[in-house]
Amino acid sequence: MAASSPSRRRPGRRPGPTETRAAILTAARDLFAEKGYDGASIRAIARAADVDPALVHHFFGAKEALFVAAMEFPVNPAKVLPYVLGGPRESTGRRMAQTFLREWGRPEARGPLIGLLRSAMTNEQAAEMLRQFVSAAILSRVGDRFDVPLVRIEAAAAQMIGVAILRYVLRVEPIASVSEEELVELLAPTLQRYFDGT
Amino acid sequence: MAASSPSRRRPGRRPGPTETRAAILTAARDLFAEKGYDGASIRAIARAADVDPALVHHFFGAKEALFVAAMEFPVNPAKVLPYVLGGPRESTGRRMAQTFLREWGRPEARGPLIGLLRSAMTNEQAAEMLRQFVSAAILSRVGDRFDVPLVRIEAAAAQMIGVAILRYVLRVEPIASVSEEELVELLAPTLQRYFDGT
DNA sequence: GACAGAACTCAACATATGTTGAATTTATGC
DNA sequence: GCATAAATTCAACATATGTTGAGTTCTGTC
């Protein structure tokens, strides 16, 4: 799936259609997810994509731009929020837990999500990206849909972020292996209570 | 409070009692808290303590040992758990929220706690330290006190970790500025429900 | 007051990092 | 088929990292 040979290739364009750009993006997603922004070096990404580090630069410019390109937020709020906010109000907590876990379950979404979360803990730019997204795309919309103090919505967000960390980043058992359904049962009432304002 | 001059000092022991060891530990706590394990370099720590990098090595050995020394877990479960687990069962959630926020509020505890949390996201050793502590010192004791499935206790832990991240690491408003009391009101029922098994 | 050991700095090594500019090979448009 | 543009590598720069060994100055003990 990736590089295995130390790969001494001669310079110049490779024959056939260009597939290196995609390879770099994939490698970047993997490594940012695994090591976070600062831990994933351009050189390691290039190595994983079987490519010279300078090529990464050629395609994406500085490291920061690569990160933005690779972590482009993999969840589209416009597609997801209507379902969550649309149904009956008394089951919003459940739909939110479902949706959250389903999105994290998608393999092509999980890499960027973990990468973003990991990086946000040590890198101010990544933290800002995450804040921006979470606050603009989610908190505000949910907030004025429900007319509930923002702290309560953030408490709900905290519950989900905490679960994501234990389940997907730290991989603490048993919460890392429990089924999505079981987790939904557990979390739905918590979220619902925050939205209900009780 | 720390170094300001580029400090060209001549070699050899400084006169007076030795205070550099403590200065290094303080600088290490600050920098590990701010940047995480990988982001905080020994050289930067030495600079902040106004000391040669080699002296850090002289006192603490490898970087990992410095980390362990600096992040020595600042919360003593033996002193804290009796209060949480001791009182009436129906208010355990509240005592747990109180205790958690009080410990994070202590200035001398917050640095190590943030450092540990930050580092655990990108560094496997730090992650193991955190897992060890949380699981051995807390989860298990709470678990067999209450005879409740471990997932539920981990869900409670997730709620608190999430709050810590939003409040102390990412500093998202308004949850970062809300009073401890208000947060306790918000979190206590959530935690209580997990312990009650309902 | 000599002397061992502790505190402390200097200089260096080996390695890693992001980034750049030039050189080389292929693809593409005419 | 030729010229231009794109893809790709190489070599290098400037800087940063953890760690080591040797040397210098002080403190404490007899």
XYZ file of C-alpha atoms (C1' of nucleotides) in Angstrom:
456
model
C 0.000 0.000 0.000
C 2.975 2.298 0.506
C 6.725 2.474 0.191
C 8.885 -0.451 1.111
C 12.069 -0.015 -0.888
C 14.468 2.774 0.065
C 13.633 3.876 -3.470
C 16.535 5.368 -5.308
C 14.733 6.774 -8.298
C 16.192 8.948 -10.930
C 14.901 12.491 -11.182
C 12.324 13.717 -13.639
C 8.664 13.147 -14.134
C 7.426 9.588 -13.806
C 5.673 7.968 -16.744
C 1.926 7.512 -16.633
C -0.703 9.660 -14.962
C 0.197 11.558 -11.812
C -0.846 9.781 -8.666
C 1.719 11.129 -6.264
C -0.355 14.056 -5.133
C -3.052 11.759 -3.842
C -0.456 9.484 -2.279
C 0.997 12.411 -0.388
C -2.416 13.425 0.899
C -3.126 9.918 2.100
C 0.220 9.603 3.815
C -0.253 13.010 5.388
C -3.649 12.049 6.760
C -2.252 8.859 8.218
C 0.726 10.505 9.828
C -1.052 13.572 11.114
C -3.631 11.253 12.639
C -0.989 9.108 14.244
C 1.473 11.712 15.455
C -0.255 15.064 15.347
C 0.888 18.147 13.506
C 4.280 18.636 15.080
C 5.105 14.967 15.341
C 4.476 14.186 11.702
C 7.425 15.430 9.686
C 7.251 16.318 6.030
C 10.132 13.982 5.473
C 8.289 11.084 7.066
C 5.208 11.856 5.020
C 7.302 11.951 1.872
C 8.906 8.662 2.831
C 5.500 7.050 3.348
C 4.344 8.333 -0.028
C 7.601 7.143 -1.620
C 8.419 10.587 -2.814
C 11.055 13.256 -2.323
C 10.289 15.799 0.423
C 10.683 18.598 -2.052
C 7.738 17.270 -4.019
C 5.490 17.754 -1.050
C 6.540 21.340 -1.088
C 6.002 21.594 -4.788
C 2.398 20.512 -4.459
C 1.291 22.014 -1.208
C 3.726 24.704 -0.190
C 4.490 25.030 3.494
C 3.665 22.371 6.053
C 0.736 24.315 7.367
C -0.942 24.270 3.970
C -0.427 20.536 3.724
C -2.121 20.137 7.065
C -5.088 22.205 5.996
C -5.389 20.260 2.757
C -5.100 16.891 4.473
C -7.373 17.670 7.395
C -10.063 19.360 5.408
C -12.949 18.828 7.703
C -14.365 15.442 6.828
C -17.815 16.071 8.201
C -20.232 18.264 6.379
C -22.434 20.036 8.911
C -24.915 20.990 6.236
C -25.641 17.352 5.571
C -25.607 16.167 9.116
C -27.266 18.872 11.167
C -30.683 18.777 9.530
C -31.152 15.204 10.648
C -29.944 15.931 14.153
C -31.908 19.123 14.612
C -34.861 18.183 12.505
C -36.655 15.375 14.329
C -38.690 15.579 17.521
C -37.052 17.628 20.173
C -37.233 15.007 22.876
C -34.968 12.640 20.966
C -32.363 15.122 19.810
C -29.815 13.716 22.258
C -30.121 10.301 20.745
C -29.805 11.510 17.157
C -26.797 13.558 18.147
C -25.031 10.627 19.795
C -25.865 8.429 16.805
C -24.600 10.921 14.297
C -21.444 11.672 16.218
C -20.495 8.029 16.540
C -21.451 7.237 12.970
C -19.224 10.007 11.619
C -16.310 8.909 13.763
C -16.947 5.395 12.555
C -16.448 6.274 8.898
C -12.899 5.204 8.062
C -12.202 8.104 5.723
C -13.377 10.568 8.347
C -11.638 9.125 11.347
C -8.090 9.942 10.243
C -8.681 13.661 9.842
C -10.793 13.803 12.976
C -8.146 12.165 15.115
C -5.432 14.225 13.480
C -7.286 17.426 14.179
C -7.996 16.491 17.765
C -4.451 15.337 18.452
C -2.892 18.355 16.833
C -5.200 20.809 18.537
C -3.743 19.796 21.865
C -0.231 20.956 21.090
C -0.491 23.261 18.111
C -2.173 26.623 18.335
C -3.097 26.785 14.654
C -4.751 23.405 14.768
C -6.526 24.420 17.951
C -7.846 27.459 16.158
C -9.058 25.356 13.238
C -10.921 23.089 15.597
C -12.386 25.964 17.613
C -13.511 27.713 14.465
C -15.229 24.677 13.126
C -16.826 23.473 16.293
C -17.997 26.889 17.293
C -19.136 28.302 13.964
C -20.535 25.186 12.370
C -22.018 23.401 15.335
C -22.349 25.214 18.621
C -24.002 28.283 17.207
C -26.541 26.442 15.075
C -27.483 24.051 17.806
C -27.524 26.947 20.209
C -30.054 29.136 18.471
C -32.157 26.141 17.538
C -32.697 25.342 21.176
C -32.404 28.583 23.028
C -30.288 27.010 25.719
C -27.238 28.578 27.361
C -24.025 27.928 25.447
C -22.363 26.294 28.445
C -24.834 23.470 28.283
C -24.093 22.815 24.665
C -20.412 22.908 25.389
C -20.922 20.443 28.195
C -22.541 18.157 25.640
C -19.635 18.725 23.285
C -17.261 17.940 26.121
C -19.003 14.638 26.702
C -18.537 13.647 23.091
C -14.981 14.861 22.772
C -14.112 12.948 25.916
C -15.616 9.797 24.487
C -13.720 10.287 21.238
C -10.461 10.627 23.122
C -10.947 7.596 25.318
C -12.343 5.477 22.506
C -10.290 6.470 19.478
C -7.152 8.193 20.697
C -6.205 6.590 24.002
C -8.085 3.391 23.214
C -9.061 2.693 26.770
C -10.973 -0.512 27.269
C -13.807 -1.345 27.383
C -15.112 1.909 25.963
C -12.922 1.483 22.889
C -14.630 -1.768 21.902
C -18.199 -1.308 22.987
C -20.764 -1.219 20.178
C -22.050 2.040 18.808
C -25.547 1.094 19.884
C -24.568 0.564 23.479
C -22.774 3.872 23.553
C -25.758 5.641 22.092
C -27.932 4.274 24.887
C -25.435 5.545 27.408
C -24.883 9.014 25.968
C -28.281 9.969 24.609
C -29.863 10.814 27.972
C -26.866 12.901 28.988
C -26.991 14.992 25.840
C -30.757 15.238 26.001
C -30.630 16.612 29.519
C -28.221 19.350 28.460
C -30.506 20.378 25.603
C -33.580 20.256 27.764
C -32.065 22.698 30.191
C -32.914 20.615 33.224
C 10.363 35.332 37.175
C 12.881 33.497 35.033
C 15.744 34.118 32.651
C 15.961 37.336 30.729
C 19.640 37.838 29.982
C 21.263 35.616 27.376
C 23.368 34.715 30.393
C 26.958 34.084 29.597
C 28.081 32.656 32.884
C 31.412 31.163 33.596
C 31.561 27.468 34.363
C 31.760 25.927 37.788
C 29.484 25.657 40.727
C 27.548 28.769 41.693
C 28.024 30.194 45.157
C 25.274 29.805 47.709
C 22.797 26.971 48.141
C 21.696 25.010 45.086
C 18.423 26.171 43.687
C 18.851 25.218 40.069
C 17.328 21.788 40.439
C 14.049 23.269 41.585
C 14.223 25.906 38.873
C 14.585 23.206 36.247
C 11.611 21.317 37.600
C 9.468 24.430 37.552
C 10.504 25.327 34.026
C 9.879 21.765 32.927
C 6.372 21.781 34.381
C 5.591 25.046 32.659
C 6.892 23.974 29.295
C 5.495 20.462 29.340
C 2.147 21.956 30.239
C 2.339 24.485 27.450
C 3.808 22.417 24.646
C 3.461 18.780 25.609
C 6.229 16.232 25.871
C 7.587 16.384 22.346
C 7.126 20.090 21.923
C 9.024 21.058 25.041
C 12.728 20.731 24.324
C 15.327 20.196 26.983
C 17.142 23.182 25.588
C 14.106 25.412 25.985
C 13.593 24.167 29.521
C 17.223 24.863 30.304
C 16.888 28.317 28.794
C 13.846 29.057 30.920
C 15.674 27.897 34.019
C 18.720 29.946 32.993
C 20.911 26.915 32.989
C 23.008 24.896 30.589
C 21.160 21.983 28.922
C 23.801 19.615 30.181
C 22.835 20.429 33.736
C 19.347 19.119 33.123
C 20.942 15.903 32.109
C 23.212 15.937 35.120
C 20.250 16.099 37.485
C 17.593 14.054 35.784
C 19.188 11.916 33.106
C 17.224 11.391 29.923
C 14.280 13.526 28.913
C 11.806 10.841 29.803
C 13.010 10.845 33.409
C 12.655 14.604 33.562
C 9.100 14.263 32.386
C 8.294 11.687 35.005
C 9.858 13.828 37.705
C 8.095 16.983 36.585
C 4.695 15.419 35.984
C 4.649 13.358 39.140
C 0.966 12.962 39.562
C -0.203 15.991 41.445
C -3.373 14.453 42.797
C -3.262 11.935 45.570
C -6.112 9.481 45.112
C -5.741 8.233 48.655
C -6.617 11.667 49.986
C -9.320 12.468 47.529
C -11.245 9.282 46.949
C -12.477 8.725 50.512
C -14.397 11.979 50.342
C -15.824 11.213 46.937
C -16.749 7.618 47.675
C -17.507 8.081 51.344
C -20.664 10.185 51.515
C -24.208 9.226 50.625
C -24.464 7.365 47.384
C -27.066 9.613 45.819
C -24.728 12.604 45.864
C -21.577 10.908 44.633
C -21.850 12.619 41.267
C -21.791 16.010 42.871
C -18.816 15.247 45.108
C -16.975 13.865 42.121
C -17.588 16.947 40.007
C -16.599 19.178 42.915
C -13.416 17.284 43.597
C -12.421 17.103 39.980
C -12.826 20.820 39.440
C -11.189 21.705 42.738
C -8.104 19.661 41.886
C -7.833 21.207 38.436
C -8.235 24.568 40.067
C -5.168 24.176 42.279
C -2.414 26.123 40.510
C 0.350 23.685 41.422
C -1.695 20.786 40.129
C -2.917 22.305 36.915
C 0.446 22.435 35.160
C 1.196 18.741 35.514
C -2.389 17.811 34.725
C -2.437 19.800 31.512
C 1.030 18.577 30.625
C 0.014 14.994 31.098
C -3.176 15.393 29.121
C -1.479 17.247 26.268
C 1.401 14.839 26.083
C -0.798 11.780 26.236
C -2.339 12.784 22.934
C 0.871 12.516 20.951
C 3.282 10.512 23.063
C 2.754 6.868 23.759
C 4.702 6.854 27.002
C 2.709 9.739 28.377
C -0.469 8.040 27.239
C 0.563 4.954 29.146
C 1.271 7.006 32.271
C -2.165 8.543 32.078
C -3.905 5.236 31.371
C -2.086 3.581 34.239
C -3.047 6.244 36.685
C -6.607 6.717 35.627
C -7.303 3.042 35.390
C -5.454 1.745 38.432
C -6.034 4.601 40.837
C -9.516 5.693 39.903
C -11.585 3.539 37.606
C -11.031 0.338 39.494
C -11.739 1.736 42.949
C -14.817 3.565 41.858
C -15.826 0.516 39.900
C -15.851 -1.992 42.700
C -17.329 0.503 45.091
C -20.401 0.807 42.946
C -20.762 -2.435 41.086
C -21.535 -0.673 37.869
C -20.200 -1.665 34.420
C -16.840 -0.109 33.639
C -18.150 1.571 30.482
C -20.380 3.766 32.578
C -17.522 4.918 34.729
C -15.479 5.594 31.650
C -18.341 7.606 30.218
C -18.208 9.693 33.371
C -14.449 10.036 33.003
C -14.978 11.078 29.400
C -17.340 13.821 30.506
C -14.737 15.224 32.864
C -11.808 14.887 30.511
C -13.823 16.641 27.846
C -14.590 19.488 30.205
C -10.932 19.756 31.174
C -9.927 19.990 27.544
C -12.476 22.610 26.586
C -11.965 24.611 29.762
C -8.243 24.404 30.420
C -6.545 23.340 27.204
C -8.551 24.801 24.337
C -10.040 27.549 26.511
C -13.324 27.652 24.695
C -15.708 30.274 25.966
C -17.912 30.409 27.921
C -17.069 27.100 29.547
C -13.556 28.307 30.255
C -14.772 31.141 32.445
C -17.862 29.782 34.108
C -17.647 29.375 37.874
C -16.823 26.049 39.444
C -20.181 26.059 41.195
C -22.132 26.458 37.991
C -20.201 23.649 36.377
C -20.811 21.388 39.321
C -24.552 21.954 38.977
C -24.293 21.061 35.321
C -22.126 17.961 35.632
C -23.276 16.400 38.870
C -26.518 14.888 37.479
C -24.668 13.454 34.488
C -22.108 11.706 36.627
C -24.735 10.579 39.089
C -26.753 8.953 36.365
C -23.756 6.943 35.178
C -23.103 5.703 38.718
C -26.736 4.886 39.321
C -26.806 2.662 36.287
C -29.950 4.221 34.907
C 43.267 23.717 55.044
C 43.505 19.863 51.924
C 40.433 16.994 49.161
C 36.427 14.428 47.407
C 32.366 15.195 45.427
C 28.727 17.936 43.792
C 27.278 21.756 40.802
C 27.948 23.880 36.581
C 29.375 25.275 31.680
C 31.601 24.484 27.046
C 32.094 22.380 22.899
C 30.936 18.853 20.106
C 28.512 14.770 17.877
C 25.054 12.646 15.392
C 20.766 13.242 13.740
C 16.477 15.526 12.415
C 13.810 19.250 10.712
C 11.433 22.727 6.995
C 12.627 24.877 2.943
C 14.993 26.318 -1.445
C 17.033 26.297 -6.240
C 18.719 23.941 -9.853
C 18.618 19.975 -12.798
C 16.209 16.200 -15.215
C 12.495 13.647 -17.148
C 7.902 13.081 -18.883
C 3.271 14.805 -20.523
C 0.545 18.070 -23.107
C -0.977 21.533 -26.647
C -0.161 22.976 -31.127
C 7.527 16.744 -33.733
C 8.502 20.911 -30.973
C 7.998 23.918 -27.197
C 6.198 24.703 -22.986
C 4.685 23.248 -18.663
C 4.363 20.019 -15.137
C 6.356 16.384 -12.233
C 10.195 14.733 -9.867
C 14.721 14.212 -7.652
C 19.225 15.966 -5.752
C 22.031 18.551 -2.924
C 22.356 21.929 0.245
C 21.294 25.534 3.889
C 20.181 27.001 8.298
C 18.522 25.545 12.394
C 17.035 22.474 16.115
C 17.246 18.406 18.818
C 19.007 14.857 22.779
C 23.131 13.448 24.666
C 28.146 13.020 26.047
C 32.786 14.034 27.948
C 35.888 17.014 29.664
C 36.893 20.876 32.219
C 36.001 24.551 36.022
C 34.364 26.244 40.378
C 32.290 25.778 44.602
C 30.603 23.133 49.191
C 31.244 20.042 52.774
C 34.081 16.812 55.546
C 38.009 15.483 58.114
